Amino acid sequence: MSVVEFGGTGQGVLLLHGLMSRAAAWWPVAQWLRPFGRVVGIDQRGHGRNPQRGPFRTEDFVADAAAAIEDLGLGPAVVIGHSMGGLHAWCLAATRPDLVSAIVVEDFAPDNRGRTIDEWKWLFDAWPVPFQSVAHVTSYFGDSVFAEYFEERADGWHLIASMDDLYEIAAHWGTRAYWDLISEVRCPSLVIEAGRGGQLPGQMEEAARLSRGQYLYVPEAGHVVHASAPWVYRGAVEAFLSTSISPV
């Protein structure tokens, strides 16, 4: 898999990005996480420079994260995940508690049964691909973080991840719920929900209760809380880690 070493020493801190993203997009967050340990991000399968495509079951992603912790000597690690990465943090903590010391889950509802990609696929289909420049990408999405998801090709800027892969990954979430796994989480956990993230209401708060974790609702934040409300996110995560692990 593709690994990004952000620096720091000691306690392993594994960063898991969301759907469509890549490890490098964590760079702003990784800068202030380094006092808490050795900060590492991975491109999950189907994303970034990871050559692994499918299969795209949740269990496959979780096995990849477990392998990263073991192969890189990070365990037991703090696992911080955004959206899809947050789901994988929950499931990893539940199934491999020996590898996880604490988790942070950012804006993912654990039960999307019945929902389909048709609810949002039209948004992707409307993109003016290829984009003409990085500035075009940033202007279109209204957030500079999206520039990390794209690469330049001969005819312009394209999403690095394959849309077909993304549709397959997201479609899998509509077939199952994860309450049983979340209820098995025993390590310290922080669940952060965006007020403008579009998640199904009440689910993240319930997930925090089931996992006996802390819950924070950020009403002004968009789906990428660490980018749309960075100081709120940073304050919450630093406070959580300061009481859950020992800074280096």
Short mmCIF file of C-alpha atoms in Angstrom, two decimals:
data_model
loop_
_atom_site.label_atom_id
_atom_site.label_comp_id
_atom_site.label_asym_id
_atom_site.label_seq_id
_atom_site.Cartn_x
_atom_site.Cartn_y
_atom_site.Cartn_z
CA MET A 1 0.00 0.00 0.00
CA SER A 2 1.01 3.64 -0.29
CA VAL A 3 2.26 5.10 3.01
CA VAL A 4 2.90 8.72 3.98
CA GLU A 5 5.16 9.30 7.00
CA PHE A 6 4.31 12.69 8.50
CA GLY A 7 6.89 12.61 11.29
CA GLY A 8 6.87 12.26 15.06
CA THR A 9 8.09 9.44 17.29
CA GLY A 10 6.70 6.97 19.78
CA GLN A 11 2.98 6.13 19.91
CA GLY A 12 1.64 5.18 16.47
CA VAL A 13 -1.06 7.45 15.01
CA LEU A 14 -2.71 6.03 11.88
CA LEU A 15 -4.76 8.36 9.66
CA LEU A 16 -7.51 6.90 7.46
CA HIS A 17 -8.97 9.19 4.79
CA GLY A 18 -12.50 9.27 3.46
CA LEU A 19 -14.05 8.20 0.17
CA MET A 20 -12.41 9.90 -2.83
CA SER A 21 -9.51 11.27 -0.74
CA ARG A 22 -5.92 10.17 -0.11
CA ALA A 23 -3.40 10.07 2.74
CA ALA A 24 -1.62 13.28 1.69
CA ALA A 25 -4.80 15.28 2.32
CA TRP A 26 -4.20 14.82 6.07
CA TRP A 27 -1.08 17.05 5.95
CA PRO A 28 -2.56 20.07 7.84
CA VAL A 29 -3.89 17.83 10.62
CA ALA A 30 -0.70 15.77 10.81
CA GLN A 31 1.37 18.86 11.64
CA TRP A 32 -0.26 19.34 15.03
CA LEU A 33 -0.63 15.61 15.72
CA ARG A 34 3.12 14.95 15.79
CA PRO A 35 3.53 15.76 19.51
CA PHE A 36 1.27 12.76 20.14
CA GLY A 37 3.43 10.24 18.29
CA ARG A 38 4.56 8.91 14.94
CA VAL A 39 1.92 10.04 12.46
CA VAL A 40 1.33 7.87 9.39
CA GLY A 41 -1.31 7.98 6.69
CA ILE A 42 -2.16 5.27 4.18
CA ASP A 43 -3.85 5.42 0.80
CA GLN A 44 -6.67 2.94 1.21
CA ARG A 45 -7.38 0.48 -1.60
CA GLY A 46 -8.89 2.15 -4.66
CA HIS A 47 -7.42 5.51 -3.61
CA GLY A 48 -4.30 7.59 -4.09
CA ARG A 49 -1.23 5.59 -5.11
CA ASN A 50 -2.40 2.29 -3.63
CA PRO A 51 -2.28 -0.23 -6.51
CA GLN A 52 -4.79 -2.52 -4.80
CA ARG A 53 -8.26 -2.28 -6.33
CA GLY A 54 -11.05 -4.54 -5.11
CA PRO A 55 -12.54 -6.34 -3.41
CA PHE A 56 -14.09 -3.43 -1.53
CA ARG A 57 -15.82 -5.00 1.47
CA THR A 58 -15.39 -3.21 4.78
CA GLU A 59 -13.48 -6.25 6.03
CA ASP A 60 -10.90 -5.82 3.26
CA PHE A 61 -10.21 -2.22 4.20
CA VAL A 62 -9.98 -3.14 7.88
CA ALA A 63 -7.53 -5.95 7.10
CA ASP A 64 -5.39 -3.44 5.19
CA ALA A 65 -5.35 -1.05 8.16
CA ALA A 66 -4.44 -3.88 10.52
CA ALA A 67 -1.61 -4.93 8.21
CA ALA A 68 -0.32 -1.35 8.10
CA ILE A 69 -0.19 -1.14 11.89
CA GLU A 70 1.59 -4.47 12.15
CA ASP A 71 4.00 -4.00 9.24
CA LEU A 72 4.97 -0.45 10.26
CA GLY A 73 5.24 -1.25 13.97
CA LEU A 74 2.60 1.28 15.00
CA GLY A 75 0.55 -0.78 17.42
CA PRO A 76 -1.28 -0.30 19.54
CA ALA A 77 -2.12 2.84 17.55
CA VAL A 78 -4.43 5.79 17.78
CA VAL A 79 -6.59 5.49 14.66
CA ILE A 80 -8.14 8.68 13.31
CA GLY A 81 -10.58 8.36 10.44
CA HIS A 82 -12.70 10.68 8.34
CA SER A 83 -16.00 9.38 6.94
CA MET A 84 -15.17 6.01 5.33
CA GLY A 85 -11.95 6.00 7.35
CA GLY A 86 -13.97 6.56 10.51
CA LEU A 87 -16.05 3.49 9.74
CA HIS A 88 -12.88 1.48 9.31
CA ALA A 89 -11.53 2.83 12.61
CA TRP A 90 -14.64 1.61 14.42
CA CYS A 91 -14.45 -1.83 12.81
CA LEU A 92 -10.72 -2.19 13.39
CA ALA A 93 -11.09 -1.30 17.07
CA ALA A 94 -13.89 -3.85 17.39
CA THR A 95 -12.15 -6.74 15.63
CA ARG A 96 -8.49 -6.10 16.50
CA PRO A 97 -8.49 -4.39 19.89
CA ASP A 98 -4.86 -5.44 20.37
CA LEU A 99 -3.86 -3.02 17.61
CA VAL A 100 -5.85 0.05 18.68
CA SER A 101 -5.39 2.28 21.72
CA ALA A 102 -7.96 4.97 20.84
CA ILE A 103 -10.05 6.12 17.88
CA VAL A 104 -11.46 9.33 16.44
CA VAL A 105 -14.41 8.96 14.05
CA GLU A 106 -15.39 11.96 11.93
CA ASP A 107 -18.80 12.18 10.26
CA PHE A 108 -20.01 8.74 9.23
CA ALA A 109 -23.45 7.23 9.95
CA PRO A 110 -23.17 3.49 10.72
CA ASP A 111 -26.51 2.38 9.22
CA ASN A 112 -27.20 3.30 5.60
CA ARG A 113 -29.32 0.30 4.68
CA GLY A 114 -31.67 1.05 1.83
CA ARG A 115 -29.75 4.08 0.62
CA THR A 116 -28.25 3.92 -2.86
CA ILE A 117 -25.62 5.80 -4.80
CA ASP A 118 -28.39 7.23 -6.99
CA GLU A 119 -29.04 9.77 -4.23
CA TRP A 120 -25.75 11.52 -4.95
CA LYS A 121 -24.30 10.01 -8.14
CA TRP A 122 -25.77 12.86 -10.18
CA LEU A 123 -23.50 15.29 -8.33
CA PHE A 124 -20.43 13.44 -9.54
CA ASP A 125 -21.81 13.12 -13.07
CA ALA A 126 -22.24 16.92 -13.19
CA TRP A 127 -18.56 17.66 -12.59
CA PRO A 128 -16.92 19.61 -15.43
CA VAL A 129 -14.27 16.93 -15.98
CA PRO A 130 -11.51 17.41 -16.86
CA PHE A 131 -10.90 20.44 -14.68
CA GLN A 132 -8.64 23.04 -16.28
CA SER A 133 -6.40 23.73 -13.28
CA VAL A 134 -5.99 23.30 -9.54
CA ALA A 135 -7.66 26.69 -9.15
CA HIS A 136 -10.61 25.38 -11.16
CA VAL A 137 -10.94 22.43 -8.78
CA THR A 138 -10.75 24.66 -5.71
CA SER A 139 -13.21 27.16 -7.14
CA TYR A 140 -15.72 24.49 -8.14
CA PHE A 141 -15.79 22.75 -4.77
CA GLY A 142 -15.24 25.87 -2.67
CA ASP A 143 -12.61 24.11 -0.57
CA SER A 144 -8.89 23.79 -1.19
CA VAL A 145 -8.79 20.32 0.37
CA PHE A 146 -10.34 18.87 -2.80
CA ALA A 147 -7.25 19.77 -4.79
CA GLU A 148 -5.47 16.89 -3.03
CA TYR A 149 -7.87 14.40 -4.62
CA PHE A 150 -6.96 15.28 -8.22
CA GLU A 151 -4.00 14.77 -10.54
CA GLU A 152 -2.94 16.37 -13.80
CA ARG A 153 -3.19 14.31 -16.98
CA ALA A 154 -2.65 15.24 -20.62
CA ASP A 155 -6.08 16.86 -21.02
CA GLY A 156 -6.48 18.44 -17.56
CA TRP A 157 -7.13 17.52 -13.93
CA HIS A 158 -8.92 14.30 -13.00
CA LEU A 159 -9.91 12.59 -9.77
CA ILE A 160 -7.19 10.10 -8.83
CA ALA A 161 -9.66 7.45 -7.68
CA SER A 162 -11.83 5.62 -10.19
CA MET A 163 -15.49 6.63 -10.06
CA ASP A 164 -16.56 3.02 -10.65
CA ASP A 165 -14.54 1.96 -7.60
CA LEU A 166 -16.08 4.72 -5.49
CA TYR A 167 -19.59 3.72 -6.51
CA GLU A 168 -18.88 0.09 -5.60
CA ILE A 169 -17.47 1.05 -2.19
CA ALA A 170 -20.40 3.30 -1.32
CA ALA A 171 -23.00 0.84 -2.61
CA HIS A 172 -21.67 -1.73 -0.11
CA TRP A 173 -22.63 0.56 2.79
CA GLY A 174 -26.26 0.49 1.70
CA THR A 175 -26.42 -3.26 2.27
CA ARG A 176 -25.50 -3.44 5.94
CA ALA A 177 -25.42 -1.82 9.38
CA TYR A 178 -22.46 -1.72 11.76
CA TRP A 179 -24.13 -1.41 15.17
CA ASP A 180 -22.94 -4.84 16.30
CA LEU A 181 -19.29 -3.96 15.64
CA ILE A 182 -19.56 -0.52 17.21
CA SER A 183 -20.97 -2.03 20.39
CA GLU A 184 -17.79 -4.13 20.64
CA VAL A 185 -15.47 -1.11 20.76
CA ARG A 186 -13.78 -0.90 24.15
CA CYS A 187 -10.98 1.62 23.64
CA PRO A 188 -11.43 5.37 24.25
CA SER A 189 -13.29 6.95 21.34
CA LEU A 190 -14.32 10.38 20.12
CA VAL A 191 -17.16 10.72 17.60
CA ILE A 192 -17.42 14.05 15.75
CA GLU A 193 -20.51 14.86 13.70
CA ALA A 194 -20.85 17.70 11.20
CA GLY A 195 -24.02 19.75 11.36
CA ARG A 196 -23.94 20.23 7.59
CA GLY A 197 -22.49 16.84 6.70
CA GLY A 198 -25.69 15.18 5.55
CA GLN A 199 -25.50 12.13 7.81
CA LEU A 200 -28.68 10.44 9.01
CA PRO A 201 -29.69 12.22 12.25
CA GLY A 202 -29.09 10.64 15.62
CA GLN A 203 -26.91 7.79 14.41
CA MET A 204 -23.51 9.14 15.36
CA GLU A 205 -24.65 10.13 18.83
CA GLU A 206 -26.08 6.64 19.29
CA ALA A 207 -22.81 5.13 18.04
CA ALA A 208 -20.89 7.15 20.62
CA ARG A 209 -23.23 5.88 23.33
CA LEU A 210 -22.87 2.25 22.21
CA SER A 211 -19.09 2.49 22.17
CA ARG A 212 -19.06 4.36 25.50
CA GLY A 213 -17.24 7.20 23.76
CA GLN A 214 -17.34 10.98 23.67
CA TYR A 215 -19.59 12.78 21.20
CA LEU A 216 -19.20 16.22 19.64
CA TYR A 217 -21.71 17.90 17.32
CA VAL A 218 -20.30 20.79 15.25
CA PRO A 219 -23.32 22.62 13.78
CA GLU A 220 -21.35 24.95 11.51
CA ALA A 221 -19.15 22.24 9.98
CA GLY A 222 -19.40 20.59 6.59
CA HIS A 223 -18.65 16.92 6.02
CA VAL A 224 -14.87 17.41 6.25
CA VAL A 225 -14.93 18.82 9.76
CA HIS A 226 -11.16 19.03 10.04
CA ALA A 227 -11.14 21.40 7.04
CA SER A 228 -14.40 23.35 7.51
CA ALA A 229 -14.07 23.85 11.29
CA PRO A 230 -10.34 23.18 11.81
CA TRP A 231 -9.91 24.85 15.19
CA VAL A 232 -12.94 23.14 16.70
CA TYR A 233 -11.73 19.80 15.37
CA ARG A 234 -8.18 20.35 16.56
CA GLY A 235 -9.26 21.45 20.04
CA ALA A 236 -11.53 18.44 20.45
CA VAL A 237 -8.97 15.91 19.22
CA GLU A 238 -6.09 17.37 21.22
CA ALA A 239 -8.19 17.40 24.40
CA PHE A 240 -9.31 13.82 23.77
CA LEU A 241 -5.82 12.52 23.07
CA SER A 242 -4.36 14.41 26.04
CA THR A 243 -6.63 12.43 28.35
CA SER A 244 -6.49 9.14 26.43
CA ILE A 245 -2.79 8.71 25.64
CA SER A 246 0.46 10.21 26.87
CA PRO A 247 2.02 12.81 24.53
CA VAL A 248 5.57 12.04 23.45
#
